[in-house]
Amino acid sequence: MADPPVTISEREVESLLQYRELTPRLEQALGKFSRGEVVQPVRTTVPLQKQNGFLGLMPTYIEHDGVLCTKLVCFYKREDGSTLPSTQATVVLLDPEYGSVKAVSKTDAHMRQKKKQKNNLNIQLLMRPEAEVLAILGTGKQALSHYNVFTEMFSFKEVRVWSRTKERAEKFMHSVTGPVTPCVSVEEAVKGADVIVTVTRCTEPVLFGQWVKPGAHVAAVGACRPNWRELDDVLMKEAVVYTDSREGATTESGDVILSGAEVFAELGDVINGTKPAHREKTTVFKSLGMGVEDAVSAELVFDQWKAKNSQP
């Protein structure tokens, strides 16, 4: 008989989901996905017209590891100044033999950890080793988590941040421990930057190729709908484009679909050694999020939770 499901709070997820354990699991999962060893359909979305949002369903099955999982995520196109969250999500981990629920967890912590660790991977694989200037477009929770992991893992000499309002940029500057330069325009923030992270709510291009330094690396995290964009045609067509899922990008990413840009490789292809990392060129990594990432992070959290709660 299957054990009753456990509910793991966001605070517990934060304490259990550490990047040193998560990063190698994410790397292995991305490699498996690109080798065709993961059953993961493209996210199904249900429009929430009244609320100006969507419900996304993201099931995944990793047969070799016996991991069955799905994420339910609501995401919204919020007006500037809205205090409502732009995303809310829950991860459900199941037993593939019984079909029963093993664990349910709140995923703000899941999402922040897996996104920043995946972008840590793409930065390591695609960024020039001599990179010195980091620019972050956006000042929300995702921006803060990316700032924390990138400044911990890499020694940038300068970090710049842009937000639609001066107040948000200055608030971000005061919320971090290291030096940050708030910028009044995107152009000011990204001119000469070696790495650019876009974590905005924008649905129209905010980053233009004419401002991007040749050889820079762009990690594009926002704009997860076919008609939403953060990056313009010039940047998308001139850069070498990588993504987490080719099928996902050509179905869900407005940056890819509307620009007509070709996806050169999945990140898993680079991990597997089947496609090169063109560090010498301008590169874009379009991050959409995949169920397999939630599956391995949920399994890790559940394993850690069991170990912690089995102690006398």
C-alpha positions as YAML, in Angstrom:
chain: A
units: angstrom
residues:
- id: 1
  name: MET
  ca: [0.00, 0.00, 0.00]
- id: 2
  name: ALA
  ca: [1.30, 3.44, -0.94]
- id: 3
  name: ASP
  ca: [2.23, 5.89, 1.81]
- id: 4
  name: PRO
  ca: [0.04, 8.98, 2.22]
- id: 5
  name: PRO
  ca: [1.33, 12.08, 0.38]
- id: 6
  name: VAL
  ca: [3.38, 14.69, 2.17]
- id: 7
  name: THR
  ca: [3.10, 18.44, 1.77]
- id: 8
  name: ILE
  ca: [6.42, 20.29, 1.70]
- id: 9
  name: SER
  ca: [6.25, 24.00, 2.43]
- id: 10
  name: GLU
  ca: [8.14, 26.66, 0.51]
- id: 11
  name: ARG
  ca: [10.33, 27.31, 3.53]
- id: 12
  name: GLU
  ca: [11.28, 23.61, 3.66]
- id: 13
  name: VAL
  ca: [11.96, 23.58, -0.08]
- id: 14
  name: GLU
  ca: [14.27, 26.58, 0.35]
- id: 15
  name: SER
  ca: [16.27, 24.75, 3.03]
- id: 16
  name: LEU
  ca: [16.37, 21.38, 1.24]
- id: 17
  name: LEU
  ca: [17.03, 22.43, -2.36]
- id: 18
  name: GLN
  ca: [20.70, 23.39, -2.45]
- id: 19
  name: TYR
  ca: [22.50, 24.18, -5.69]
- id: 20
  name: ARG
  ca: [25.48, 21.89, -5.02]
- id: 21
  name: GLU
  ca: [23.15, 18.88, -5.10]
- id: 22
  name: LEU
  ca: [20.76, 20.27, -7.73]
- id: 23
  name: THR
  ca: [23.24, 21.40, -10.40]
- id: 24
  name: PRO
  ca: [24.63, 17.94, -11.32]
- id: 25
  name: ARG
  ca: [21.11, 16.50, -11.38]
- id: 26
  name: LEU
  ca: [19.93, 19.26, -13.70]
- id: 27
  name: GLU
  ca: [22.92, 18.73, -15.96]
- id: 28
  name: GLN
  ca: [22.21, 14.99, -16.18]
- id: 29
  name: ALA
  ca: [18.50, 15.63, -16.79]
- id: 30
  name: LEU
  ca: [19.13, 18.08, -19.63]
- id: 31
  name: GLY
  ca: [21.50, 15.60, -21.24]
- id: 32
  name: LYS
  ca: [18.95, 12.80, -20.93]
- id: 33
  name: PHE
  ca: [16.23, 14.99, -22.43]
- id: 34
  name: SER
  ca: [18.34, 15.81, -25.49]
- id: 35
  name: ARG
  ca: [19.14, 12.09, -25.91]
- id: 36
  name: GLY
  ca: [15.43, 11.28, -25.98]
- id: 37
  name: GLU
  ca: [15.42, 9.49, -22.63]
- id: 38
  name: VAL
  ca: [12.65, 11.61, -21.09]
- id: 39
  name: VAL
  ca: [8.92, 11.52, -21.86]
- id: 40
  name: GLN
  ca: [7.89, 15.17, -21.74]
- id: 41
  name: PRO
  ca: [5.22, 16.72, -23.98]
- id: 42
  name: VAL
  ca: [5.27, 20.44, -24.65]
- id: 43
  name: ARG
  ca: [3.47, 22.38, -21.93]
- id: 44
  name: THR
  ca: [-0.31, 22.46, -22.30]
- id: 45
  name: THR
  ca: [-1.79, 25.90, -21.60]
- id: 46
  name: VAL
  ca: [-5.35, 26.81, -20.66]
- id: 47
  name: PRO
  ca: [-6.24, 30.50, -21.16]
- id: 48
  name: LEU
  ca: [-7.59, 32.36, -18.12]
- id: 49
  name: GLN
  ca: [-9.17, 35.18, -20.10]
- id: 50
  name: LYS
  ca: [-10.89, 36.97, -17.23]
- id: 51
  name: GLN
  ca: [-7.66, 37.05, -15.21]
- id: 52
  name: ASN
  ca: [-5.39, 37.79, -18.23]
- id: 53
  name: GLY
  ca: [-3.34, 34.68, -17.59]
- id: 54
  name: PHE
  ca: [-2.79, 31.01, -18.32]
- id: 55
  name: LEU
  ca: [-2.68, 27.67, -16.53]
- id: 56
  name: GLY
  ca: [0.22, 25.53, -17.72]
- id: 57
  name: LEU
  ca: [0.41, 21.75, -17.22]
- id: 58
  name: MET
  ca: [3.87, 20.15, -17.39]
- id: 59
  name: PRO
  ca: [3.98, 16.34, -16.94]
- id: 60
  name: THR
  ca: [7.25, 14.38, -17.11]
- id: 61
  name: TYR
  ca: [8.28, 10.74, -16.84]
- id: 62
  name: ILE
  ca: [11.91, 9.63, -16.52]
- id: 63
  name: GLU
  ca: [11.49, 5.87, -16.88]
- id: 64
  name: HIS
  ca: [15.10, 4.89, -16.11]
- id: 65
  name: ASP
  ca: [15.01, 6.77, -12.80]
- id: 66
  name: GLY
  ca: [11.40, 5.94, -11.92]
- id: 67
  name: VAL
  ca: [10.45, 9.61, -11.62]
- id: 68
  name: LEU
  ca: [6.90, 10.75, -12.47]
- id: 69
  name: CYS
  ca: [5.98, 14.36, -11.88]
- id: 70
  name: THR
  ca: [3.80, 17.21, -13.06]
- id: 71
  name: LYS
  ca: [3.79, 20.94, -12.44]
- id: 72
  name: LEU
  ca: [0.73, 23.16, -12.49]
- id: 73
  name: VAL
  ca: [1.68, 26.79, -13.05]
- id: 74
  name: CYS
  ca: [-0.49, 29.88, -13.42]
- id: 75
  name: PHE
  ca: [1.23, 32.83, -15.06]
- id: 76
  name: TYR
  ca: [-0.16, 36.26, -15.84]
- id: 77
  name: LYS
  ca: [0.39, 39.39, -17.90]
- id: 78
  name: ARG
  ca: [0.28, 41.91, -15.06]
- id: 79
  name: GLU
  ca: [-0.03, 45.65, -15.42]
- id: 80
  name: ASP
  ca: [2.93, 47.78, -14.34]
- id: 81
  name: GLY
  ca: [2.69, 48.45, -10.62]
- id: 82
  name: SER
  ca: [0.54, 45.40, -9.89]
- id: 83
  name: THR
  ca: [1.23, 43.80, -6.52]
- id: 84
  name: LEU
  ca: [-0.19, 40.43, -7.62]
- id: 85
  name: PRO
  ca: [2.32, 37.64, -8.34]
- id: 86
  name: SER
  ca: [3.12, 36.99, -12.00]
- id: 87
  name: THR
  ca: [3.47, 33.23, -11.40]
- id: 88
  name: GLN
  ca: [2.12, 30.71, -8.91]
- id: 89
  name: ALA
  ca: [2.92, 27.02, -9.20]
- id: 90
  name: THR
  ca: [2.67, 23.64, -7.50]
- id: 91
  name: VAL
  ca: [4.73, 20.50, -8.17]
- id: 92
  name: VAL
  ca: [3.16, 17.07, -7.69]
- id: 93
  name: LEU
  ca: [5.52, 14.08, -7.40]
- id: 94
  name: LEU
  ca: [3.90, 10.69, -8.05]
- id: 95
  name: ASP
  ca: [4.73, 7.02, -7.64]
- id: 96
  name: PRO
  ca: [4.82, 5.61, -11.21]
- id: 97
  name: GLU
  ca: [3.92, 2.09, -10.03]
- id: 98
  name: TYR
  ca: [0.94, 2.92, -7.80]
- id: 99
  name: GLY
  ca: [-0.07, 6.14, -9.58]
- id: 100
  name: SER
  ca: [-0.43, 7.77, -6.16]
- id: 101
  name: VAL
  ca: [0.84, 11.16, -5.04]
- id: 102
  name: LYS
  ca: [4.09, 11.03, -3.03]
- id: 103
  name: ALA
  ca: [4.61, 14.74, -2.38]
- id: 104
  name: VAL
  ca: [3.15, 18.16, -3.12]
- id: 105
  name: SER
  ca: [5.30, 21.24, -2.87]
- id: 106
  name: LYS
  ca: [4.97, 24.97, -3.43]
- id: 107
  name: THR
  ca: [7.28, 25.87, -6.26]
- id: 108
  name: ASP
  ca: [8.37, 29.49, -5.97]
- id: 109
  name: ALA
  ca: [11.54, 28.10, -4.39]
- id: 110
  name: HIS
  ca: [11.69, 25.26, -6.94]
- id: 111
  name: MET
  ca: [11.38, 27.72, -9.83]
- id: 112
  name: ARG
  ca: [13.97, 30.18, -8.54]
- id: 113
  name: GLN
  ca: [16.53, 27.47, -7.74]
- id: 114
  name: LYS
  ca: [16.18, 25.46, -10.94]
- id: 115
  name: LYS
  ca: [16.11, 28.54, -13.18]
- id: 116
  name: LYS
  ca: [19.17, 30.10, -11.63]
- id: 117
  name: GLN
  ca: [21.06, 26.78, -11.63]
- id: 118
  name: LYS
  ca: [20.13, 26.10, -15.26]
- id: 119
  name: ASN
  ca: [21.25, 29.59, -16.17]
- id: 120
  name: ASN
  ca: [24.38, 29.00, -14.13]
- id: 121
  name: LEU
  ca: [24.98, 26.00, -16.44]
- id: 122
  name: ASN
  ca: [24.36, 27.97, -19.62]
- id: 123
  name: ILE
  ca: [26.59, 30.78, -18.39]
- id: 124
  name: GLN
  ca: [29.38, 28.30, -17.64]
- id: 125
  name: LEU
  ca: [29.00, 26.64, -21.04]
- id: 126
  name: LEU
  ca: [28.43, 29.68, -23.27]
- id: 127
  name: MET
  ca: [29.99, 32.73, -21.57]
- id: 128
  name: ARG
  ca: [33.48, 33.88, -22.45]
- id: 129
  name: PRO
  ca: [35.79, 33.09, -19.52]
- id: 130
  name: GLU
  ca: [37.13, 36.65, -19.45]
- id: 131
  name: ALA
  ca: [33.65, 38.20, -18.94]
- id: 132
  name: GLU
  ca: [33.72, 41.17, -16.55]
- id: 133
  name: VAL
  ca: [30.38, 43.05, -16.85]
- id: 134
  name: LEU
  ca: [26.97, 41.61, -15.95]
- id: 135
  name: ALA
  ca: [23.71, 43.39, -16.82]
- id: 136
  name: ILE
  ca: [20.35, 42.35, -15.38]
- id: 137
  name: LEU
  ca: [17.11, 43.62, -16.92]
- id: 138
  name: GLY
  ca: [14.37, 43.29, -14.31]
- id: 139
  name: THR
  ca: [14.33, 43.62, -10.52]
- id: 140
  name: GLY
  ca: [11.89, 40.95, -9.28]
- id: 141
  name: LYS
  ca: [12.54, 37.72, -7.39]
- id: 142
  name: GLN
  ca: [14.05, 36.04, -10.43]
- id: 143
  name: ALA
  ca: [16.44, 38.96, -10.94]
- id: 144
  name: LEU
  ca: [17.56, 38.78, -7.32]
- id: 145
  name: SER
  ca: [18.11, 35.01, -7.38]
- id: 146
  name: HIS
  ca: [20.11, 35.26, -10.62]
- id: 147
  name: TYR
  ca: [22.20, 38.07, -9.15]
- id: 148
  name: ASN
  ca: [22.96, 35.98, -6.06]
- id: 149
  name: VAL
  ca: [24.08, 32.85, -7.88]
- id: 150
  name: PHE
  ca: [25.99, 34.63, -10.66]
- id: 151
  name: THR
  ca: [27.95, 36.87, -8.32]
- id: 152
  name: GLU
  ca: [28.68, 33.89, -6.08]
- id: 153
  name: MET
  ca: [29.90, 31.70, -8.95]
- id: 154
  name: PHE
  ca: [31.65, 34.31, -11.13]
- id: 155
  name: SER
  ca: [33.88, 37.31, -10.44]
- id: 156
  name: PHE
  ca: [32.25, 40.17, -12.35]
- id: 157
  name: LYS
  ca: [33.96, 43.53, -11.95]
- id: 158
  name: GLU
  ca: [30.71, 45.42, -12.57]
- id: 159
  name: VAL
  ca: [27.01, 44.62, -12.22]
- id: 160
  name: ARG
  ca: [24.34, 46.87, -13.74]
- id: 161
  name: VAL
  ca: [20.58, 46.66, -13.29]
- id: 162
  name: TRP
  ca: [17.63, 48.21, -15.10]
- id: 163
  name: SER
  ca: [13.97, 48.43, -14.21]
- id: 164
  name: ARG
  ca: [11.08, 50.39, -15.70]
- id: 165
  name: THR
  ca: [11.18, 52.68, -12.67]
- id: 166
  name: LYS
  ca: [14.15, 54.30, -10.98]
- id: 167
  name: GLU
  ca: [12.68, 53.38, -7.58]
- id: 168
  name: ARG
  ca: [12.71, 49.65, -8.31]
- id: 169
  name: ALA
  ca: [16.28, 49.76, -9.58]
- id: 170
  name: GLU
  ca: [17.42, 51.59, -6.46]
- id: 171
  name: LYS
  ca: [15.45, 49.22, -4.21]
- id: 172
  name: PHE
  ca: [17.21, 46.29, -5.88]
- id: 173
  name: MET
  ca: [20.58, 47.99, -5.38]
- id: 174
  name: HIS
  ca: [19.92, 48.34, -1.64]
- id: 175
  name: SER
  ca: [18.66, 44.74, -1.31]
- id: 176
  name: VAL
  ca: [21.95, 43.11, -2.34]
- id: 177
  name: THR
  ca: [25.29, 42.98, -0.58]
- id: 178
  name: GLY
  ca: [27.58, 43.71, -3.51]
- id: 179
  name: PRO
  ca: [28.01, 46.88, -5.59]
- id: 180
  name: VAL
  ca: [25.33, 47.44, -8.24]
- id: 181
  name: THR
  ca: [24.90, 50.31, -10.69]
- id: 182
  name: PRO
  ca: [21.23, 51.22, -11.35]
- id: 183
  name: CYS
  ca: [20.70, 52.37, -14.95]
- id: 184
  name: VAL
  ca: [18.01, 54.66, -16.34]
- id: 185
  name: SER
  ca: [17.80, 52.91, -19.71]
- id: 186
  name: VAL
  ca: [18.28, 49.43, -21.13]
- id: 187
  name: GLU
  ca: [20.87, 50.76, -23.54]
- id: 188
  name: GLU
  ca: [22.93, 52.19, -20.68]
- id: 189
  name: ALA
  ca: [22.71, 48.89, -18.80]
- id: 190
  name: VAL
  ca: [23.76, 46.60, -21.65]
- id: 191
  name: LYS
  ca: [26.29, 48.66, -23.63]
- id: 192
  name: GLY
  ca: [29.61, 46.82, -23.34]
- id: 193
  name: ALA
  ca: [28.17, 44.11, -21.05]
- id: 194
  name: ASP
  ca: [29.62, 40.62, -21.44]
- id: 195
  name: VAL
  ca: [26.58, 38.82, -19.96]
- id: 196
  name: ILE
  ca: [22.98, 40.07, -20.12]
- id: 197
  name: VAL
  ca: [20.15, 38.43, -18.18]
- id: 198
  name: THR
  ca: [16.57, 39.37, -19.12]
- id: 199
  name: VAL
  ca: [14.04, 38.58, -16.40]
- id: 200
  name: THR
  ca: [11.25, 41.02, -17.24]
- id: 201
  name: ARG
  ca: [7.48, 41.02, -17.61]
- id: 202
  name: CYS
  ca: [7.84, 42.57, -21.07]
- id: 203
  name: THR
  ca: [5.69, 41.34, -23.95]
- id: 204
  name: GLU
  ca: [7.41, 43.54, -26.55]
- id: 205
  name: PRO
  ca: [11.17, 43.65, -27.30]
- id: 206
  name: VAL
  ca: [13.17, 45.53, -24.69]
- id: 207
  name: LEU
  ca: [16.69, 44.39, -25.67]
- id: 208
  name: PHE
  ca: [17.93, 45.40, -29.14]
- id: 209
  name: GLY
  ca: [20.78, 43.79, -31.03]
- id: 210
  name: GLN
  ca: [22.38, 47.11, -31.94]
- id: 211
  name: TRP
  ca: [23.19, 47.62, -28.23]
- id: 212
  name: VAL
  ca: [24.69, 44.17, -27.62]
- id: 213
  name: LYS
  ca: [28.46, 43.78, -27.66]
- id: 214
  name: PRO
  ca: [29.75, 41.21, -30.19]
- id: 215
  name: GLY
  ca: [30.59, 38.04, -28.30]
- id: 216
  name: ALA
  ca: [28.22, 38.79, -25.44]
- id: 217
  name: HIS
  ca: [26.02, 36.08, -23.95]
- id: 218
  name: VAL
  ca: [22.30, 36.72, -23.35]
- id: 219
  name: ALA
  ca: [20.27, 34.55, -20.96]
- id: 220
  name: ALA
  ca: [16.62, 35.28, -21.81]
- id: 221
  name: VAL
  ca: [14.30, 34.07, -19.04]
- id: 222
  name: GLY
  ca: [11.04, 35.99, -19.54]
- id: 223
  name: ALA
  ca: [8.49, 36.04, -22.41]
- id: 224
  name: CYS
  ca: [7.15, 32.47, -22.30]
- id: 225
  name: ARG
  ca: [4.25, 32.84, -24.74]
- id: 226
  name: PRO
  ca: [4.24, 32.67, -28.59]
- id: 227
  name: ASN
  ca: [3.30, 36.36, -28.85]
- id: 228
  name: TRP
  ca: [5.50, 37.69, -26.01]
- id: 229
  name: ARG
  ca: [9.04, 38.96, -26.57]
- id: 230
  name: GLU
  ca: [12.06, 40.44, -24.80]
- id: 231
  name: LEU
  ca: [14.60, 40.36, -27.68]
- id: 232
  name: ASP
  ca: [14.40, 42.00, -31.11]
- id: 233
  name: ASP
  ca: [14.84, 40.40, -34.55]
- id: 234
  name: VAL
  ca: [18.36, 41.74, -35.04]
- id: 235
  name: LEU
  ca: [19.69, 40.08, -31.90]
- id: 236
  name: MET
  ca: [17.84, 36.81, -32.51]
- id: 237
  name: LYS
  ca: [19.03, 36.49, -36.11]
- id: 238
  name: GLU
  ca: [22.64, 37.55, -35.51]
- id: 239
  name: ALA
  ca: [23.22, 35.40, -32.42]
- id: 240
  name: VAL
  ca: [23.77, 31.67, -32.11]
- id: 241
  name: VAL
  ca: [20.56, 30.56, -30.37]
- id: 242
  name: TYR
  ca: [20.47, 27.82, -27.74]
- id: 243
  name: THR
  ca: [17.47, 26.68, -25.71]
- id: 244
  name: ASP
  ca: [16.44, 24.03, -23.18]
- id: 245
  name: SER
  ca: [13.94, 22.39, -25.56]
- id: 246
  name: ARG
  ca: [13.90, 22.94, -29.32]
- id: 247
  name: GLU
  ca: [10.29, 21.77, -29.56]
- id: 248
  name: GLY
  ca: [9.28, 24.00, -26.66]
- id: 249
  name: ALA
  ca: [11.02, 27.05, -28.11]
- id: 250
  name: THR
  ca: [9.47, 26.67, -31.55]
- id: 251
  name: THR
  ca: [6.03, 26.24, -29.95]
- id: 252
  name: GLU
  ca: [6.08, 28.69, -27.03]
- id: 253
  name: SER
  ca: [8.79, 31.33, -27.47]
- id: 254
  name: GLY
  ca: [7.75, 34.53, -29.21]
- id: 255
  name: ASP
  ca: [11.43, 35.52, -29.35]
- id: 256
  name: VAL
  ca: [12.10, 32.47, -31.54]
- id: 257
  name: ILE
  ca: [8.81, 32.19, -33.44]
- id: 258
  name: LEU
  ca: [8.26, 35.85, -34.37]
- id: 259
  name: SER
  ca: [11.89, 36.51, -35.33]
- id: 260
  name: GLY
  ca: [12.16, 33.40, -37.49]
- id: 261
  name: ALA
  ca: [15.50, 32.64, -35.80]
- id: 262
  name: GLU
  ca: [16.95, 29.14, -36.04]
- id: 263
  name: VAL
  ca: [17.64, 27.24, -32.83]
- id: 264
  name: PHE
  ca: [21.20, 25.97, -33.14]
- id: 265
  name: ALA
  ca: [21.17, 23.53, -30.23]
- id: 266
  name: GLU
  ca: [19.61, 22.51, -26.95]
- id: 267
  name: LEU
  ca: [21.71, 22.99, -23.84]
- id: 268
  name: GLY
  ca: [21.64, 19.20, -23.45]
- id: 269
  name: ASP
  ca: [23.33, 18.86, -26.85]
- id: 270
  name: VAL
  ca: [26.25, 20.94, -25.54]
- id: 271
  name: ILE
  ca: [26.35, 18.89, -22.32]
- id: 272
  name: ASN
  ca: [26.35, 15.68, -24.36]
- id: 273
  name: GLY
  ca: [29.10, 16.98, -26.66]
- id: 274
  name: THR
  ca: [27.00, 16.65, -29.83]
- id: 275
  name: LYS
  ca: [26.94, 20.41, -30.50]
- id: 276
  name: PRO
  ca: [29.64, 23.01, -29.75]
- id: 277
  name: ALA
  ca: [29.46, 25.99, -27.42]
- id: 278
  name: HIS
  ca: [30.28, 29.00, -29.62]
- id: 279
  name: ARG
  ca: [31.80, 31.17, -26.88]
- id: 280
  name: GLU
  ca: [33.56, 33.32, -29.49]
- id: 281
  name: LYS
  ca: [30.21, 34.45, -30.96]
- id: 282
  name: THR
  ca: [27.22, 36.36, -29.66]
- id: 283
  name: THR
  ca: [24.95, 33.76, -28.06]
- id: 284
  name: VAL
  ca: [21.39, 33.68, -26.77]
- id: 285
  name: PHE
  ca: [20.06, 31.04, -24.40]
- id: 286
  name: LYS
  ca: [16.26, 31.09, -24.45]
- id: 287
  name: SER
  ca: [15.02, 29.56, -21.21]
- id: 288
  name: LEU
  ca: [11.41, 28.39, -21.11]
- id: 289
  name: GLY
  ca: [11.46, 25.89, -18.27]
- id: 290
  name: MET
  ca: [10.84, 22.17, -18.64]
- id: 291
  name: GLY
  ca: [8.99, 19.56, -16.66]
- id: 292
  name: VAL
  ca: [12.12, 17.41, -16.35]
- id: 293
  name: GLU
  ca: [13.80, 20.19, -14.36]
- id: 294
  name: ASP
  ca: [10.90, 20.31, -11.91]
- id: 295
  name: ALA
  ca: [10.89, 16.50, -11.73]
- id: 296
  name: VAL
  ca: [14.53, 16.16, -10.69]
- id: 297
  name: SER
  ca: [14.30, 19.06, -8.23]
- id: 298
  name: ALA
  ca: [11.10, 17.62, -6.71]
- id: 299
  name: GLU
  ca: [12.71, 14.18, -6.38]
- id: 300
  name: LEU
  ca: [15.75, 15.74, -4.71]
- id: 301
  name: VAL
  ca: [13.57, 17.68, -2.25]
- id: 302
  name: PHE
  ca: [11.56, 14.55, -1.43]
- id: 303
  name: ASP
  ca: [14.71, 12.49, -0.89]
- id: 304
  name: GLN
  ca: [16.14, 15.19, 1.40]
- id: 305
  name: TRP
  ca: [12.83, 15.50, 3.25]
- id: 306
  name: LYS
  ca: [12.69, 11.73, 3.87]
- id: 307
  name: ALA
  ca: [16.29, 11.67, 5.10]
- id: 308
  name: LYS
  ca: [15.65, 14.58, 7.45]
- id: 309
  name: ASN
  ca: [12.42, 13.14, 8.86]
- id: 310
  name: SER
  ca: [13.74, 9.62, 9.29]
- id: 311
  name: GLN
  ca: [16.37, 10.79, 11.73]
- id: 312
  name: PRO
  ca: [15.65, 9.86, 15.40]
...
